[in-house]
Coordinates of C-alpha atoms in Angstrom, one line a residue:
Chain A
X27 CA 127.1 125.9 33.4
X28 CA 128.9 124.5 36.4
X29 CA 129.0 120.8 37.4
X30 CA 126.5 120.0 40.1
X31 CA 128.1 118.9 43.4
X32 CA 125.8 115.9 43.6
X33 CA 124.0 114.4 40.6
X34 CA 121.9 111.3 41.0
X35 CA 120.3 109.7 37.9
X36 CA 118.0 106.8 38.4
X37 CA 119.7 105.6 41.6
X38 CA 118.5 102.2 42.8
X39 CA 119.6 100.3 45.9
X40 CA 118.5 96.8 46.7
X41 CA 119.3 94.7 49.8
X42 CA 118.6 91.2 48.7
X43 CA 115.0 91.2 47.7
X44 CA 114.1 94.6 49.3
X45 CA 114.4 97.6 47.0
X46 CA 115.1 100.6 49.2
X47 CA 115.8 103.2 46.5
X48 CA 113.7 102.9 43.4
X49 CA 115.2 105.4 41.0
X50 CA 116.3 108.7 42.6
X51 CA 116.9 111.7 40.4
X52 CA 118.4 114.6 42.3
X53 CA 120.8 117.5 41.7
X54 CA 122.6 119.6 44.3
X55 CA 124.4 122.7 43.1
X56 CA 127.7 123.7 44.8
X57 CA 127.1 126.0 47.7
X58 CA 123.4 124.9 48.1
X59 CA 121.7 123.2 51.0
X60 CA 119.3 120.4 50.2
X61 CA 117.0 119.1 52.9
X62 CA 115.5 115.6 52.6
X63 CA 112.4 114.8 54.6
X64 CA 110.1 111.8 54.7
X65 CA 108.8 109.0 56.9
X66 CA 111.2 106.6 58.4
X67 CA 112.1 103.7 56.0
X68 CA 111.7 105.9 53.0
X69 CA 115.3 105.5 52.0
X70 CA 116.6 109.0 52.9
X71 CA 119.5 107.8 55.0
X72 CA 120.4 105.0 52.6
X73 CA 120.6 107.6 49.8
X74 CA 122.9 109.7 51.9
X75 CA 125.2 106.7 52.6
X76 CA 125.3 106.0 48.9
X77 CA 126.7 109.5 48.2
X78 CA 130.0 108.7 50.0
X79 CA 129.9 105.0 49.0
X80 CA 129.3 103.6 52.4
X81 CA 126.5 101.8 50.6
X82 CA 126.9 100.6 47.0
X83 CA 124.2 101.6 44.5
X84 CA 122.8 98.7 42.5
X85 CA 121.7 100.7 39.4
X86 CA 121.8 104.2 38.0
X87 CA 124.5 106.8 38.2
X88 CA 125.7 108.9 41.1
X89 CA 128.4 111.4 40.9
X90 CA 130.0 114.0 43.2
X91 CA 131.6 117.0 41.7
X92 CA 131.5 115.5 38.3
X93 CA 133.1 112.2 39.2
X94 CA 131.3 108.9 39.5
X95 CA 131.0 107.5 43.1
X96 CA 132.8 104.2 43.5
X97 CA 133.6 103.6 39.8
X98 CA 135.7 104.9 36.9
X99 CA 134.4 104.9 33.4
X100 CA 136.9 103.6 30.9
X101 CA 136.0 102.9 27.2
X102 CA 132.3 102.7 28.0
X103 CA 132.7 100.2 30.9
X104 CA 132.6 100.8 34.6
X105 CA 135.6 99.7 36.7
X106 CA 135.3 99.5 40.5
X107 CA 137.7 101.8 42.3
X108 CA 140.4 100.5 44.6
X109 CA 140.0 101.0 48.4
X110 CA 142.6 103.7 48.3
X111 CA 140.8 105.7 45.6
X112 CA 137.5 105.3 47.4
X113 CA 139.0 106.6 50.7
X114 CA 140.6 109.5 48.8
X115 CA 137.2 110.6 47.6
X116 CA 135.5 110.0 51.0
X117 CA 138.0 112.5 52.5
X118 CA 136.3 115.2 50.5
X119 CA 132.9 114.4 51.9
X120 CA 132.2 115.0 55.5
X121 CA 129.5 113.0 57.3
X122 CA 127.6 113.6 60.5
X123 CA 125.6 110.8 62.0
X124 CA 122.4 110.5 63.9
X125 CA 124.1 108.9 66.9
X126 CA 127.3 111.1 66.6
X127 CA 129.6 108.1 66.4
X128 CA 132.4 109.9 68.1
X129 CA 135.4 107.7 69.0
X130 CA 134.8 107.2 72.8
X131 CA 138.4 106.4 73.6
X132 CA 139.7 109.8 72.3
X133 CA 139.2 113.3 73.6
X134 CA 137.2 115.8 71.6
X135 CA 140.4 117.2 70.1
X136 CA 141.7 113.7 69.6
X137 CA 138.6 112.9 67.6
X138 CA 139.1 115.9 65.4
X139 CA 142.8 115.5 64.7
X140 CA 142.7 111.7 64.1
X141 CA 141.9 111.8 60.4
X142 CA 144.0 114.8 59.5
X143 CA 147.1 113.3 61.1
X144 CA 146.6 109.6 60.2
X145 CA 144.9 109.9 56.9
X146 CA 145.8 113.3 55.4
X147 CA 149.3 113.3 56.9
X148 CA 149.2 116.7 58.4
X149 CA 151.6 117.4 61.2
X150 CA 150.2 117.1 64.7
X151 CA 150.9 120.7 65.6
X152 CA 149.1 122.0 62.5
X153 CA 146.2 119.6 63.1
X154 CA 145.9 120.7 66.8
X155 CA 145.9 124.3 65.8
X156 CA 143.2 123.8 63.2
X157 CA 141.3 121.5 65.6
X158 CA 141.2 124.2 68.2
X159 CA 139.9 126.7 65.6
X160 CA 137.1 124.3 64.7
X161 CA 136.2 123.6 68.3
X162 CA 136.0 127.3 68.8
X163 CA 133.8 127.6 65.7
X164 CA 131.3 125.1 67.2
X165 CA 131.5 126.9 70.6
X166 CA 133.4 124.1 72.5
X167 CA 136.9 125.4 72.8
X168 CA 136.9 124.7 76.5
X169 CA 135.9 121.0 75.9
X170 CA 139.0 120.0 73.9
X171 CA 140.2 117.6 76.6
X172 CA 136.8 116.1 77.4
X173 CA 136.0 112.6 76.4
X174 CA 132.7 112.1 74.5
X175 CA 131.1 110.4 77.6
X176 CA 131.7 113.7 79.5
X177 CA 129.8 115.7 76.9
X178 CA 126.1 116.2 76.4
X179 CA 124.5 114.9 73.2
X180 CA 124.4 118.4 71.7
X181 CA 128.1 119.0 72.5
X182 CA 129.0 115.6 71.1
X183 CA 127.2 116.3 67.8
X184 CA 129.0 119.7 67.5
X185 CA 132.3 117.9 68.0
X186 CA 131.2 115.4 65.3
X187 CA 130.6 118.3 63.0
X188 CA 134.0 119.8 63.8
X189 CA 135.6 116.3 63.2
X190 CA 134.0 116.1 59.7
X191 CA 135.1 119.7 58.9
X192 CA 138.7 119.0 59.9
X193 CA 139.2 117.2 56.6
X194 CA 138.2 120.3 54.7
X195 CA 135.3 118.6 52.8
X196 CA 133.6 120.2 49.8
X197 CA 130.3 118.5 50.7
X198 CA 128.7 117.8 54.0
X199 CA 126.2 115.0 54.6
X200 CA 124.0 115.1 57.7
X201 CA 122.0 112.1 58.7
X202 CA 119.2 113.2 61.1
X203 CA 121.8 115.2 63.1
X204 CA 119.3 116.3 65.8
X205 CA 117.0 113.3 66.0
X206 CA 118.8 111.7 69.0
X207 CA 119.0 115.0 71.0
X208 CA 117.0 116.3 73.8
X209 CA 114.8 119.2 72.6
X210 CA 116.6 121.9 74.4
X211 CA 120.0 120.9 72.8
X212 CA 118.7 120.9 69.2
X213 CA 119.1 124.6 68.8
X214 CA 122.9 124.7 69.4
X215 CA 123.5 122.1 66.7
X216 CA 121.2 123.8 64.2
X217 CA 123.0 127.1 64.9
X218 CA 126.3 125.5 63.9
X219 CA 124.7 124.1 60.7
X220 CA 123.1 127.4 59.9
X221 CA 126.5 129.1 60.2
X222 CA 128.0 126.4 58.1
X223 CA 125.4 126.9 55.4
X224 CA 126.0 130.7 55.5
X225 CA 129.7 130.1 54.9
X226 CA 128.8 128.6 51.5
X227 CA 129.2 124.9 52.3
X228 CA 127.3 122.5 50.1
X229 CA 125.1 120.4 52.4
X230 CA 122.7 117.5 52.1
X231 CA 120.6 117.2 55.3
X232 CA 118.2 114.4 56.1
X233 CA 116.1 116.0 58.9
X234 CA 112.8 116.2 60.7
X235 CA 113.4 119.9 61.5
X236 CA 110.9 121.4 59.1
X237 CA 111.7 124.9 60.4
X238 CA 115.4 124.5 59.6
X239 CA 114.5 123.2 56.1
X240 CA 112.3 126.2 55.5
X241 CA 114.8 128.7 56.7
X242 CA 118.1 127.4 55.5
X243 CA 117.3 125.0 52.7
X244 CA 117.7 126.0 49.1
X245 CA 115.7 123.0 48.1
X246 CA 113.5 120.5 49.8
X247 CA 112.9 116.9 48.8
X248 CA 110.1 114.7 50.1
X249 CA 110.9 111.0 49.8
X250 CA 108.6 108.1 50.5
X251 CA 108.8 104.4 49.6
X252 CA 112.2 104.8 47.9
X253 CA 111.2 107.5 45.4
X254 CA 111.3 111.3 45.3
X255 CA 107.6 112.3 45.7
X256 CA 108.1 116.0 45.5
X257 CA 111.0 118.4 45.3
X258 CA 111.3 122.2 45.0
X259 CA 111.7 125.4 46.9
X260 CA 111.2 124.6 50.6
X261 CA 108.8 127.5 51.2
X262 CA 106.6 126.6 48.2
X263 CA 106.6 122.9 49.0
X264 CA 105.8 123.4 52.6
X265 CA 103.1 126.0 52.0
X266 CA 101.5 124.4 49.0
X267 CA 102.3 120.6 48.7
X268 CA 101.2 119.2 45.4
X269 CA 100.9 115.5 46.3
X270 CA 98.5 113.8 48.7
X271 CA 101.4 111.9 50.4
X272 CA 103.3 115.1 51.0
X273 CA 100.2 116.7 52.4
X274 CA 99.5 113.9 54.8
X275 CA 103.1 113.7 56.0
X276 CA 103.3 117.4 56.5
X277 CA 100.0 117.5 58.4
X278 CA 101.5 115.0 60.9
X279 CA 104.8 116.7 61.5
X280 CA 103.9 120.4 61.3
Chain B
X17 CA 120.6 123.8 101.3
X18 CA 117.8 126.1 102.5
X19 CA 114.6 126.9 100.7
X20 CA 114.7 130.0 98.5
X21 CA 111.7 132.1 97.5
X22 CA 111.1 132.9 93.9
X23 CA 112.5 136.4 94.3
X24 CA 115.7 135.0 95.6
X25 CA 115.4 135.9 99.3
X26 CA 115.9 133.0 101.7
X27 CA 112.8 131.8 103.3
X28 CA 112.8 132.6 107.0
X29 CA 112.4 129.7 109.3
X30 CA 110.4 131.9 111.7
X31 CA 110.5 135.0 113.6
X32 CA 113.8 135.6 115.4
X33 CA 116.0 133.5 113.2
X34 CA 118.1 136.0 111.4
X35 CA 120.6 133.5 109.8
X36 CA 118.6 130.5 108.6
X37 CA 120.5 129.5 105.5
X38 CA 123.7 128.3 107.1
X39 CA 122.2 125.8 109.5
X40 CA 123.4 122.2 109.1
X41 CA 120.5 119.7 108.9
X42 CA 120.2 117.4 111.9
X43 CA 121.6 114.0 111.0
X44 CA 119.4 110.9 111.5
X45 CA 120.4 108.8 114.5
X46 CA 118.4 105.6 114.4
X47 CA 118.9 102.3 116.1
X48 CA 120.2 99.9 113.4
X49 CA 118.5 96.6 112.7
X50 CA 120.1 93.7 114.6
X51 CA 121.3 90.9 112.3
X52 CA 122.1 87.9 114.5
X53 CA 122.3 85.5 111.5
X54 CA 125.2 87.5 110.1
X55 CA 127.1 87.3 113.3
X56 CA 126.6 83.5 113.5
X57 CA 127.8 83.0 109.9
X58 CA 130.8 85.2 110.5
X59 CA 131.8 83.4 113.6
X60 CA 131.5 79.9 112.0
X61 CA 133.6 81.0 108.9
X62 CA 136.3 82.6 111.1
X63 CA 136.4 79.6 113.3
X64 CA 136.9 77.2 110.3
X65 CA 139.6 79.5 109.0
X66 CA 141.4 79.5 112.3
X67 CA 141.3 75.7 112.4
X68 CA 142.8 75.6 108.9
X69 CA 145.6 78.1 109.7
X70 CA 146.3 76.4 113.0
X71 CA 146.8 73.1 111.1
X72 CA 149.3 74.8 108.7
X73 CA 151.5 75.6 111.6
X74 CA 151.1 72.5 113.8
X75 CA 151.0 69.7 111.2
X76 CA 154.7 68.7 110.8
X77 CA 154.0 67.0 107.5
X78 CA 153.9 70.4 105.8
X79 CA 157.7 70.7 106.4
X80 CA 157.8 74.5 106.1
X81 CA 161.5 74.4 106.7
X82 CA 161.9 72.4 103.5
X83 CA 159.4 74.6 101.6
X84 CA 161.5 77.7 102.4
X85 CA 164.9 75.9 102.0
X86 CA 164.1 75.3 98.4
X87 CA 162.2 78.5 97.9
X88 CA 165.2 80.3 96.5
X89 CA 167.0 77.2 95.3
X90 CA 169.0 77.7 92.1
X91 CA 167.2 75.0 90.0
X92 CA 163.8 76.2 91.3
X93 CA 164.6 79.8 90.3
X94 CA 165.9 78.6 86.9
X95 CA 162.6 76.7 86.4
X96 CA 160.7 79.8 87.4
X97 CA 162.5 81.9 84.9
X98 CA 161.8 79.3 82.2
X99 CA 158.1 79.3 83.2
X100 CA 157.9 83.1 82.9
X101 CA 159.8 83.1 79.6
X102 CA 157.4 80.5 78.2
X103 CA 154.4 82.4 79.4
X104 CA 155.4 85.7 78.0
X105 CA 156.7 84.5 74.6
X106 CA 153.7 82.2 74.1
X107 CA 151.2 84.8 75.1
X108 CA 152.7 87.5 72.8
X109 CA 152.7 85.1 69.8
X110 CA 149.2 83.8 70.9
X111 CA 147.8 87.4 71.0
X112 CA 149.3 88.4 67.7
X113 CA 148.1 85.1 66.1
X114 CA 144.7 85.5 67.8
X115 CA 144.2 89.0 66.3
X116 CA 145.2 87.8 62.8
X117 CA 142.9 84.8 63.1
X118 CA 140.0 87.0 64.4
X119 CA 140.3 89.4 61.5
X120 CA 140.6 86.5 59.1
X121 CA 137.4 85.0 60.6
X122 CA 135.5 88.3 60.1
X123 CA 136.9 88.9 56.7
X124 CA 134.6 88.7 53.7
X125 CA 137.0 86.4 51.9
X126 CA 135.5 83.0 52.3
X127 CA 138.8 81.2 52.0
X128 CA 140.4 83.2 54.8
X129 CA 137.4 82.9 57.1
X130 CA 137.2 79.1 56.5
X131 CA 140.9 78.6 57.2
X132 CA 140.6 80.5 60.4
X133 CA 137.5 78.5 61.4
X134 CA 139.3 75.2 60.7
X135 CA 142.4 76.3 62.6
X136 CA 140.3 77.3 65.7
X137 CA 138.3 74.1 65.4
X138 CA 141.4 71.9 65.3
X139 CA 143.4 73.6 68.0
X140 CA 140.5 73.9 70.4
X141 CA 139.4 70.4 69.7
X142 CA 142.5 68.5 70.6
X143 CA 144.1 68.4 74.1
X144 CA 147.0 70.8 74.7
X145 CA 149.0 67.9 76.1
X146 CA 148.6 66.0 72.8
X147 CA 149.7 69.1 70.8
X148 CA 152.8 69.5 73.0
X149 CA 153.8 65.9 72.5
X150 CA 153.2 66.3 68.8
X151 CA 155.5 69.3 68.5
X152 CA 158.0 67.5 70.8
X153 CA 158.2 64.6 68.4
X154 CA 157.8 66.5 65.1
X155 CA 161.2 65.2 64.1
X156 CA 159.7 61.8 63.8
X157 CA 157.0 63.1 61.4
X158 CA 159.1 65.4 59.3
X159 CA 162.8 64.4 59.4
X160 CA 164.0 67.4 57.5
X161 CA 162.6 70.9 56.8
X162 CA 163.7 72.5 53.6
X163 CA 163.4 75.7 51.7
X164 CA 163.0 75.3 48.0
X165 CA 160.4 74.8 45.3
X166 CA 157.4 73.0 46.8
X167 CA 155.8 69.8 45.4
X168 CA 159.0 67.9 44.6
X169 CA 161.1 70.8 43.1
X170 CA 164.7 71.5 43.9
X171 CA 165.6 72.4 47.5
X172 CA 168.1 75.2 48.4
X173 CA 168.6 74.7 52.1
X174 CA 167.7 71.7 54.3
X175 CA 167.7 71.3 58.1
X176 CA 167.4 68.4 60.4
X177 CA 164.1 69.0 62.2
X178 CA 165.7 68.0 65.5
X179 CA 168.3 70.8 65.1
X180 CA 165.8 73.4 64.1
X181 CA 163.1 72.7 66.7
X182 CA 164.6 72.5 70.2
X183 CA 162.6 71.4 73.2
X184 CA 162.1 75.1 74.0
X185 CA 160.8 75.9 70.5
X186 CA 158.5 72.9 70.6
X187 CA 157.1 74.1 73.9
X188 CA 156.6 77.6 72.5
X189 CA 155.0 76.3 69.3
X190 CA 152.6 74.0 71.3
X191 CA 151.6 76.7 73.8
X192 CA 151.4 79.6 71.4
X193 CA 149.5 78.0 68.5
X194 CA 147.0 76.6 71.0
X195 CA 146.6 80.0 72.7
X196 CA 146.1 81.7 69.3
X197 CA 142.9 79.7 68.8
X198 CA 141.4 80.8 72.1
X199 CA 142.6 84.4 71.7
X200 CA 141.0 84.5 68.3
X201 CA 137.6 83.9 69.7
X202 CA 138.2 86.5 72.5
X203 CA 139.4 89.1 70.0
X204 CA 136.5 88.3 67.7
X205 CA 134.0 88.8 70.5
X206 CA 135.7 92.1 71.3
X207 CA 135.5 93.4 67.7
X208 CA 131.9 92.4 67.4
X209 CA 131.0 94.3 70.6
X210 CA 132.0 97.6 68.9
X211 CA 129.1 99.4 67.3
X212 CA 129.1 99.3 63.5
X213 CA 128.7 103.1 63.5
X214 CA 132.4 103.4 64.7
X215 CA 133.6 101.7 61.5
X216 CA 131.3 103.8 59.4
X217 CA 132.4 107.0 61.0
X218 CA 136.1 106.1 60.6
X219 CA 135.5 105.2 56.9
X220 CA 133.5 108.4 56.3
X221 CA 136.7 110.3 57.4
X222 CA 138.6 108.5 54.7
X223 CA 140.3 105.8 56.8
X224 CA 141.0 102.4 55.2
X225 CA 139.4 99.4 56.9
X226 CA 142.9 98.4 58.1
X227 CA 143.6 101.8 59.7
X228 CA 140.0 102.0 61.2
X229 CA 140.5 98.5 62.7
X230 CA 143.9 99.5 64.2
X231 CA 143.1 103.0 65.5
X232 CA 139.4 102.9 66.2
X233 CA 137.9 99.4 66.6
X234 CA 140.7 97.4 68.3
X235 CA 141.6 100.0 71.0
X236 CA 137.9 100.0 72.0
X237 CA 137.6 96.2 71.8
X238 CA 140.5 96.0 74.2
X239 CA 138.2 96.9 77.0
X240 CA 136.2 93.8 76.4
X241 CA 139.2 91.7 75.5
X242 CA 141.4 92.3 78.5
X243 CA 139.6 90.6 81.3
X244 CA 139.4 87.2 79.5
X245 CA 143.0 87.9 78.2
X246 CA 144.1 88.2 81.9
X247 CA 142.4 84.8 82.5
X248 CA 144.2 83.3 79.5
X249 CA 147.6 84.6 80.8
X250 CA 147.1 83.1 84.2
X251 CA 145.9 79.8 82.6
X252 CA 149.0 79.9 80.4
X253 CA 151.3 80.4 83.4
X254 CA 150.0 77.1 84.8
X255 CA 149.6 75.3 81.5
X256 CA 153.4 75.8 81.0
X257 CA 153.8 73.0 83.6
X258 CA 152.6 70.6 80.9
X259 CA 155.8 71.1 78.9
X260 CA 157.5 68.7 81.4
X261 CA 156.2 65.9 79.2
X262 CA 158.6 66.9 76.4
X263 CA 161.4 67.3 78.9
X264 CA 161.6 71.0 79.2
X265 CA 162.6 72.1 82.7
X266 CA 160.0 74.6 84.0
X267 CA 159.1 75.5 87.6
X268 CA 157.1 72.4 88.3
X269 CA 159.5 70.1 86.5
X270 CA 162.4 71.5 88.6
X271 CA 160.5 70.8 91.8
X272 CA 159.6 67.3 90.6
X273 CA 163.3 66.6 90.0
X274 CA 164.1 67.6 93.5
X275 CA 161.4 65.6 95.2
X276 CA 162.3 62.6 93.2
X277 CA 165.6 62.7 94.9
X278 CA 164.6 63.6 98.5
X279 CA 161.0 62.3 98.5
X280 CA 159.7 65.6 100.0
X281 CA 156.8 65.7 97.5
X282 CA 154.3 67.9 99.4
X283 CA 156.8 70.6 100.6
X284 CA 158.2 71.0 97.1
X285 CA 154.8 71.2 95.5
X286 CA 154.0 73.9 98.0
X287 CA 157.2 75.7 97.0
X288 CA 156.2 75.6 93.4
X289 CA 152.6 76.6 94.2
X290 CA 153.8 79.6 96.2
X291 CA 155.7 80.8 93.2
X292 CA 152.7 80.3 90.9
X293 CA 150.6 82.4 93.4
X294 CA 153.2 85.1 93.5
X295 CA 153.4 85.4 89.7
X296 CA 149.6 85.3 89.4
X297 CA 149.3 88.1 91.9
X298 CA 151.8 90.3 89.9
X299 CA 149.8 89.5 86.7
X300 CA 146.5 90.5 88.4
X301 CA 148.0 93.9 89.4
X302 CA 149.3 94.4 85.9
X303 CA 145.8 93.6 84.5
X304 CA 144.2 96.3 86.7
X305 CA 146.5 99.0 85.2
X306 CA 146.1 97.7 81.6
X307 CA 142.3 97.8 82.1
X308 CA 142.5 101.2 83.5
X309 CA 144.5 102.4 80.5
X310 CA 142.0 101.1 77.9
X311 CA 139.1 102.3 80.0
X312 CA 139.8 105.9 79.0
X313 CA 136.6 107.6 78.0
X314 CA 134.4 104.6 78.7
X315 CA 133.1 105.9 82.0
X316 CA 133.3 109.4 83.3
X317 CA 135.5 108.5 86.2
X318 CA 138.3 105.9 86.1
X319 CA 138.6 103.6 89.1
X320 CA 141.2 105.0 91.4
X321 CA 144.5 103.2 91.7
X322 CA 145.3 101.9 95.2
X323 CA 147.7 104.8 95.7
X324 CA 145.0 107.4 94.8
X325 CA 142.6 105.5 97.1
X326 CA 145.0 105.8 100.1
X327 CA 145.6 109.5 99.3
X328 CA 141.9 110.2 99.2
X329 CA 141.3 108.4 102.5
X330 CA 144.0 110.5 104.1
X331 CA 143.0 113.9 102.7
X332 CA 139.3 113.7 102.2
X333 CA 137.0 114.5 105.1
X334 CA 133.6 113.2 105.8
X335 CA 130.7 114.9 104.0
X336 CA 132.9 116.3 101.3
X337 CA 132.0 114.6 98.0
X338 CA 134.8 112.7 96.3
X339 CA 137.2 114.7 94.2
X340 CA 137.4 113.4 90.7
X341 CA 140.9 112.2 89.8
X342 CA 143.1 114.9 88.4
X343 CA 143.6 113.0 85.1
X344 CA 140.1 113.8 84.1
X345 CA 138.5 117.0 82.9
X346 CA 135.5 117.8 85.0
X347 CA 132.3 118.3 83.0
X348 CA 130.6 121.5 84.0
X349 CA 127.6 123.6 83.0
X350 CA 125.0 122.2 80.6
X351 CA 122.7 119.7 82.1
X352 CA 120.6 116.9 80.6
X353 CA 121.3 114.8 77.6
X354 CA 124.4 113.2 79.1
X355 CA 124.5 109.5 78.6

């Protein structure tokens, strides 16, 4: 029995008095693609941010590849990790944001080689070579010297995916990667993600693209009000939702 | 452009016009609206300007001969060099101090952010002149400065404050520490102007907050920081004239020394002012290029340098759209979705 890539047990997250996550239990096996759907404000994105410790969980346990996120367990007590240890773990988790968050003062290639050269300490020549391969993989080899403001939203998001892949992550998190895109640009981004899934990458995707979830997802999770309402095989959940809330949500988006 | 039918063949303008697609459209030639008010205003302003310029040349009290006699005078030039030295050193220390104070102010450590707040409160809240006098007479307040165990412990080395802090050092301390307080607020505004998503993206790639600040946030914040920083530098250039109160010989002080001997007050003040104007002009040009450097990627086209503008005027014909500067890749293809 292999260790799951992501394991959440009773994960809670509270901002002051507002409880955003009210006990999430989820499991993502290595090489699988989990899609999370749900109305806005349901805590999907917050859960994603918790996985790479951009948000701290307030209760429960969350581990990636068998190691706790943000803590070390020693003699039955939890110890907070140092900044350096946290950043080390973040390097193994790629993240793609709804609004791309490319660095606007750097070219597409500059965005991609920034972390490998400054964080991982790879030589510039090697990083450039790998960066060009990644740009080619997302179909933007000719845009290496363009600044983000010169690229369309779809191109920016593909550069952002290449940037995350440049650190050779073992897990990729996608936070509504196509929500900020014009409809005709969504396809290109989904194609890249589809290819990535086919290559065996473990992915957690918060999305509104039901078609993508059905086609690519190994599991589908419906979240609402900070809890997992329903989870299972995407085709079964979408075809035959068990809960009233899932049914009413799907009737609105499908 | 001519109209094209769905099947791709050009739409004929009518019988007997075999080559319709290459015809230039007839340009509009309309009678422009007359604007007499504009003309009147222009004439009044130009007239006033002419009167002013005329007075410069005819009023003997300006003593232009004296102005230019002292323009390259040794002591004036030495004063100018001192003024520039003070400006540059104080600004460099002020900027570094400002960045440190701004980061402290934004830090989650309450002690650091409070100390930064108190520093800014104090140095912005007291007149620069008072601060300069204070540093000038620091020797009266602390007779010696020692390195050793604090709170009454043994001391290893001890200096006379007067020897350690010269007039020049006092001037730098006064100007730079004051500047740091103002720069701190400018830098803080710059950092706050950067979307939080940039920090998150940097951290998600495994950058430490320090590296993310240095490589991602600050370079972008520079775009917001530089225009007020240019202002500060020009203010600083002129504020250096305050150091004459502690007896440091800057440009204005050198001029004052000369007119206290020959009583040509106005001409020598003009001499000094001309130099201040010249240095300010150089700084303004410098600011343009620094802004251009940090503007990379912010807009799709950088503003052309004066040289590029001249070249374009010479080599670009009418009706040909502007050629984007060669420093930029030209976006092609894919339409829509561009911010």
